[in-house]
Amino acid sequence: MKLAYWMYAGPAHIGTLRVASSFKNVHAIMHAPLGDDYFNVMRSMLERERNFTPVTTSVVDRNVLARGSQEKVVDNITRKDAEEHPDLIVLTPTCTSSILQEDLHNFVERSQLEASCDVMLADVNHYRFNELQAADRTLQQIVQYYIEKARKKGELPEGKTEKPSVNIIGSSTLGFHNQHDCTELKRLMADLGIEVNTVIPEGASVYDIKKMPRAWFNLAPYRELGLMAASYLEAEFGIPCVDITPMGVVESARCIRKIQQVINAQGADVDYEEFINEQTLHVSQAAWFSRSIDCQNLTGKKAVVFGDNTHAAAMTKILAREMGIHVVWAGTYCKYDADWFREQVSEYCDEVLITEDHGAIGDAIARVEPSAIFGTQMERHVGKRLDIPCGVIAAPIHIQNFPLGYKPFMGYEGTNQIADLVYNSFTLGMEDHLLEIFGGHDTKEVITKGISAESDLNWTKDGLAELNKIPGFVRGKVKRNTEKFARDRGFKDINVEVLYAAKESVGA
Amino acid sequence: MTATQEPSALNFECETGNYHTFCPISCVAWLYQKIEDSFFLVIGTKTCGYFLQNAMGVMIFAEPRYAMAELEEGDISAQLNDYEELKRLCLQIKRDRNPSVIVWIGTCTTEIIKTDLEGLAPKLESEIGIPIVVARANGLDYAFTQGEDTVLAAMANRCPDKSPVAETEKNERNAIAKLLNFGKKKEDVAQDESEYVDHPPLVLFGSLPDPVVTQLTLELKRQGIKVSGWLPAKRFTELPVLEEGYYVAGVNPFLSRTATTLMRRRKCKLIGAPFPIGPDGTRAWIEKICSVFGITPKGLDEREAQIWEGLEDYVKLIRGKSVFFMGDNLLEVSLARFLVRCGMTVQEIGIPYMDKRYQAAELAFLEKTCQEMGSPLPSIVEKPDNYNQLQRIYELKPDLVITGMAHANPLEARGINTKWSVEFTFAQIHGFTNARDILELVTRPLRRNNNLKDLGWDKLVREDAKV
């Protein structure tokens, strides 16, 4: 047992659901107790999704505990098949079904006989994998399923596309700025003259999967999601994979050069150096920013970085290599993939921190006292407590990290967004600091009298105590309205009963 | 019994139970705030933790007095010893927080692997010297607010039998008080007592924010009724005395286990009343309590009328409109009854679980209200099926759907007004004073849409998206 109240990566089934609900017309059925469908709330709230989240629960209750699910799961699958006509139903195990050890495989096989859609069991062990690993695994599983199905039917297309083309793998629902990244990557590919063969899983149909072997290469920009599917395709069809995250100026260039190498090896004849140069100097403002006086002022400032592998590694490199900021430590919560992270960042920071314990991260921040933090929402709150500004760069995230405006982290527009994020975090901290030195915004006392300043009224002890229970941000308004109410009715003393009478009459 | 149905009877149905609601462990979110010296330990998996972390939103950053005892593979396969593991964690909690009570929340996982929490608790309690209360608030058995019910039922067993203050000690304390206040305090107390009618002790149950506790207590005080205690109190150490023969009354509709425990185990007498939600409910609640104590209520007519008058601006907005409750928190019957009184038509009352005995007075009141308002009697659908409900919603086109967050945005995108049901559990909705807050919530989507109505953006999903 472990004492915990915060986790960076969610349970395995969340990963499976993220992948399943990213596809078009794929339905997931969770084998779970009542209340485990919280995923639907998150997707509906955070992504402000207009459509119903295609996830239902085959409820595990006392009866199931006593007798097993029996027909229930099969019935739920065939029912959903008839109601929604999905292409695929993914039966999703949870922690509960992991211990019940019901033969879910058997349910899948049985329902496959009746349902007109495909049915699959997500092969994920709750106690061994987290959200990210499960997402990666599920995506690979779905890709493999449809490749094998097409092969059996002889539907796999022959050969490659005429022009160089790419599968973009790994963009999914509830991913950090994934939709914006995806748009930016498609633009980048268009600029490079590369056709986008498929984008998997976000917005794809499972029938697109059989087209995947036609691509010249796969681009898997996220370390956490997509690499398993990409390496499956590499093993099956020899499709090379570019796994360099195009985040930051230097890494974007490295990614593009790798793409150049990969497609030239297959007979394309492209030279992207000119493009990289033009983008770096004129489209992205980040290279210029790093020369400007603004950025000069950041030289040697201390920062810490924490997040998932992809974002924390990329941010560390950007801060250290492109902006001259001193990254005291960089960390990841992707413990299962710690070696990769260490290898990526060790030359760009003093220390590498691998942990899933938010307490340890908080302590490490307090110990270092950086000028800015780049982390998850948890680090943002640590920053609030310690008065250190924080730029959010990775999940877990809140609704404000699903902006409506265009905010990619990848590609050349991404470099601009990141430069803004970094610069704003540091200047905010600086302004605060200066304000403190010069004694606050405005040292003059307010001279206009508020309504309550001329108070001829007496708050009794119980009235005052009750008033103080009202949350601070509305207390002033409640106080004013109550006093107005008391004055209108000629009460001299305001006790708890007057306070509530005022609320009843004017909604104070 | 004849086959012809009484036209005046409520219609009860039961569907498949495929509906969305919060897991009952969410009760820790409001109970740890209510019981200030408590610590809630949820013994479960990452799934439980993930739910709490996300459902509690920013509260999670306020160093809450709750934590997960996250079960690992070794715990599931019994390679680790439950008792030793729990002892280690509880000692850590004692060291860091020193609470007056640790509440263990049993989850689906502890049910399935049959961890004997009730058996382990007394042993560990005597070993570490902190009371341990066990509540099995899991998703296998319960929905959302029923979590509070399981916790309060467990707490009911911890209420003292007799006033713990010994007579001598009381005198001693009074002596000091006398010395300090020159005996003034005693007079105050005597004067206080004289404001009350002589009636058997009354203890109310249900967790409410402190301001609402004050309001309801004052409301009863106006009738000369003294509230001897409240389950739960602000602190675990202040749990009310429950002697045999005490009267108890519930303030929320989801507290049936607590009520049963109070009656059977503590030999209390339950006052079955409608719940004090809405001015009509509050009045009926007070009247029922008064009638049990043989008190003639004073001034309730004027008080209720006055509140309704203050609500007229809101009531105008919803009068004649229809509402559909998808059902997820068990407040549905009381809210529906209030909205019928406001002049709305209720098309369906979905509800996770319907205790017809505990809610008997509320159900009768709903029926009576419908008849008085000339409103058709709604069906009450227990364990609803959300998919079927959506089909009914498309057909009935209600003016307002009260539903969970999983359905709210998709329904809005289809031009159907929604109100997020969970807000009713966290907002202050009890008593005369807070009737306005209920209507503030109910009318918000309607007011919003009045502001936007000329923009022509009602339906924001493409038709082809429906297939």
PDB file of N, CA and C in Angstrom, chain A residues 214-242:
ATOM      1  N   ARG A 214       1.126   2.272 -47.047  1.00  0.00           N
ATOM      2  CA  ARG A 214       1.474   3.055 -48.239  1.00  0.00           C
ATOM      3  C   ARG A 214       2.375   4.253 -47.937  1.00  0.00           C
ATOM      4  N   ALA A 215       2.467   4.611 -46.681  1.00  0.00           N
ATOM      5  CA  ALA A 215       3.281   5.786 -46.330  1.00  0.00           C
ATOM      6  C   ALA A 215       4.769   5.469 -46.468  1.00  0.00           C
ATOM      7  N   TRP A 216       5.550   6.498 -46.758  1.00  0.00           N
ATOM      8  CA  TRP A 216       7.004   6.326 -46.887  1.00  0.00           C
ATOM      9  C   TRP A 216       7.653   6.229 -45.511  1.00  0.00           C
ATOM     10  N   PHE A 217       7.050   6.925 -44.572  1.00  0.00           N
ATOM     11  CA  PHE A 217       7.602   6.867 -43.217  1.00  0.00           C
ATOM     12  C   PHE A 217       6.530   7.237 -42.198  1.00  0.00           C
ATOM     13  N   ASN A 218       6.805   6.913 -40.937  1.00  0.00           N
ATOM     14  CA  ASN A 218       5.912   7.305 -39.844  1.00  0.00           C
ATOM     15  C   ASN A 218       6.551   8.412 -39.033  1.00  0.00           C
ATOM     16  N   LEU A 219       5.728   9.356 -38.617  1.00  0.00           N
ATOM     17  CA  LEU A 219       6.213  10.389 -37.714  1.00  0.00           C
ATOM     18  C   LEU A 219       5.514  10.164 -36.383  1.00  0.00           C
ATOM     19  N   ALA A 220       6.295   9.836 -35.340  1.00  0.00           N
ATOM     20  CA  ALA A 220       5.722   9.605 -34.012  1.00  0.00           C
ATOM     21  C   ALA A 220       6.322  10.627 -33.058  1.00  0.00           C
ATOM     22  N   PRO A 221       5.697  11.802 -32.972  1.00  0.00           N
ATOM     23  CA  PRO A 221       6.321  12.902 -32.250  1.00  0.00           C
ATOM     24  C   PRO A 221       6.227  12.780 -30.728  1.00  0.00           C
ATOM     25  N   TYR A 222       5.320  11.936 -30.233  1.00  0.00           N
ATOM     26  CA  TYR A 222       5.192  11.828 -28.778  1.00  0.00           C
ATOM     27  C   TYR A 222       5.881  10.564 -28.306  1.00  0.00           C
ATOM     28  N   ARG A 223       6.746  10.707 -27.338  1.00  0.00           N
ATOM     29  CA  ARG A 223       7.476   9.571 -26.800  1.00  0.00           C
ATOM     30  C   ARG A 223       6.512   8.568 -26.154  1.00  0.00           C
ATOM     31  N   GLU A 224       5.410   9.066 -25.595  1.00  0.00           N
ATOM     32  CA  GLU A 224       4.539   8.214 -24.785  1.00  0.00           C
ATOM     33  C   GLU A 224       3.525   7.425 -25.614  1.00  0.00           C
ATOM     34  N   LEU A 225       3.127   7.988 -26.746  1.00  0.00           N
ATOM     35  CA  LEU A 225       2.023   7.358 -27.469  1.00  0.00           C
ATOM     36  C   LEU A 225       2.340   7.266 -28.958  1.00  0.00           C
ATOM     37  N   GLY A 226       2.377   6.053 -29.460  1.00  0.00           N
ATOM     38  CA  GLY A 226       2.535   5.865 -30.901  1.00  0.00           C
ATOM     39  C   GLY A 226       3.756   5.056 -31.291  1.00  0.00           C
ATOM     40  N   LEU A 227       4.751   4.998 -30.414  1.00  0.00           N
ATOM     41  CA  LEU A 227       5.978   4.311 -30.802  1.00  0.00           C
ATOM     42  C   LEU A 227       5.774   2.810 -30.983  1.00  0.00           C
ATOM     43  N   MET A 228       4.917   2.218 -30.156  1.00  0.00           N
ATOM     44  CA  MET A 228       4.677   0.780 -30.303  1.00  0.00           C
ATOM     45  C   MET A 228       4.028   0.471 -31.650  1.00  0.00           C
ATOM     46  N   ALA A 229       3.060   1.301 -32.017  1.00  0.00           N
ATOM     47  CA  ALA A 229       2.400   1.099 -33.313  1.00  0.00           C
ATOM     48  C   ALA A 229       3.406   1.310 -34.431  1.00  0.00           C
ATOM     49  N   ALA A 230       4.244   2.337 -34.292  1.00  0.00           N
ATOM     50  CA  ALA A 230       5.233   2.629 -35.338  1.00  0.00           C
ATOM     51  C   ALA A 230       6.237   1.488 -35.466  1.00  0.00           C
ATOM     52  N   SER A 231       6.660   0.938 -34.334  1.00  0.00           N
ATOM     53  CA  SER A 231       7.657  -0.128 -34.474  1.00  0.00           C
ATOM     54  C   SER A 231       7.020  -1.419 -34.990  1.00  0.00           C
ATOM     55  N   TYR A 232       5.734  -1.600 -34.719  1.00  0.00           N
ATOM     56  CA  TYR A 232       5.043  -2.732 -35.328  1.00  0.00           C
ATOM     57  C   TYR A 232       5.054  -2.591 -36.860  1.00  0.00           C
ATOM     58  N   LEU A 233       4.737  -1.381 -37.329  1.00  0.00           N
ATOM     59  CA  LEU A 233       4.691  -1.150 -38.777  1.00  0.00           C
ATOM     60  C   LEU A 233       6.087  -1.268 -39.398  1.00  0.00           C
ATOM     61  N   GLU A 234       7.093  -0.892 -38.605  1.00  0.00           N
ATOM     62  CA  GLU A 234       8.467  -1.007 -39.091  1.00  0.00           C
ATOM     63  C   GLU A 234       8.833  -2.486 -39.249  1.00  0.00           C
ATOM     64  N   ALA A 235       8.435  -3.272 -38.245  1.00  0.00           N
ATOM     65  CA  ALA A 235       8.768  -4.695 -38.291  1.00  0.00           C
ATOM     66  C   ALA A 235       8.016  -5.410 -39.414  1.00  0.00           C
ATOM     67  N   GLU A 236       6.755  -5.036 -39.620  1.00  0.00           N
ATOM     68  CA  GLU A 236       5.928  -5.711 -40.617  1.00  0.00           C
ATOM     69  C   GLU A 236       6.252  -5.270 -42.046  1.00  0.00           C
ATOM     70  N   PHE A 237       6.425  -3.964 -42.226  1.00  0.00           N
ATOM     71  CA  PHE A 237       6.507  -3.423 -43.583  1.00  0.00           C
ATOM     72  C   PHE A 237       7.798  -2.661 -43.839  1.00  0.00           C
ATOM     73  N   GLY A 238       8.665  -2.602 -42.850  1.00  0.00           N
ATOM     74  CA  GLY A 238       9.913  -1.859 -43.008  1.00  0.00           C
ATOM     75  C   GLY A 238       9.708  -0.365 -43.160  1.00  0.00           C
ATOM     76  N   ILE A 239       8.591   0.156 -42.617  1.00  0.00           N
ATOM     77  CA  ILE A 239       8.364   1.606 -42.705  1.00  0.00           C
ATOM     78  C   ILE A 239       9.241   2.293 -41.660  1.00  0.00           C
ATOM     79  N   PRO A 240      10.163   3.147 -42.080  1.00  0.00           N
ATOM     80  CA  PRO A 240      11.016   3.797 -41.083  1.00  0.00           C
ATOM     81  C   PRO A 240      10.222   4.781 -40.235  1.00  0.00           C
ATOM     82  N   CYS A 241      10.693   4.985 -39.017  1.00  0.00           N
ATOM     83  CA  CYS A 241       9.982   5.868 -38.084  1.00  0.00           C
ATOM     84  C   CYS A 241      10.864   7.038 -37.697  1.00  0.00           C
ATOM     85  N   VAL A 242      10.315   8.242 -37.809  1.00  0.00           N
ATOM     86  CA  VAL A 242      11.015   9.428 -37.312  1.00  0.00           C
ATOM     87  C   VAL A 242      10.422   9.739 -35.950  1.00  0.00           C
TER      88      VAL A 242
END
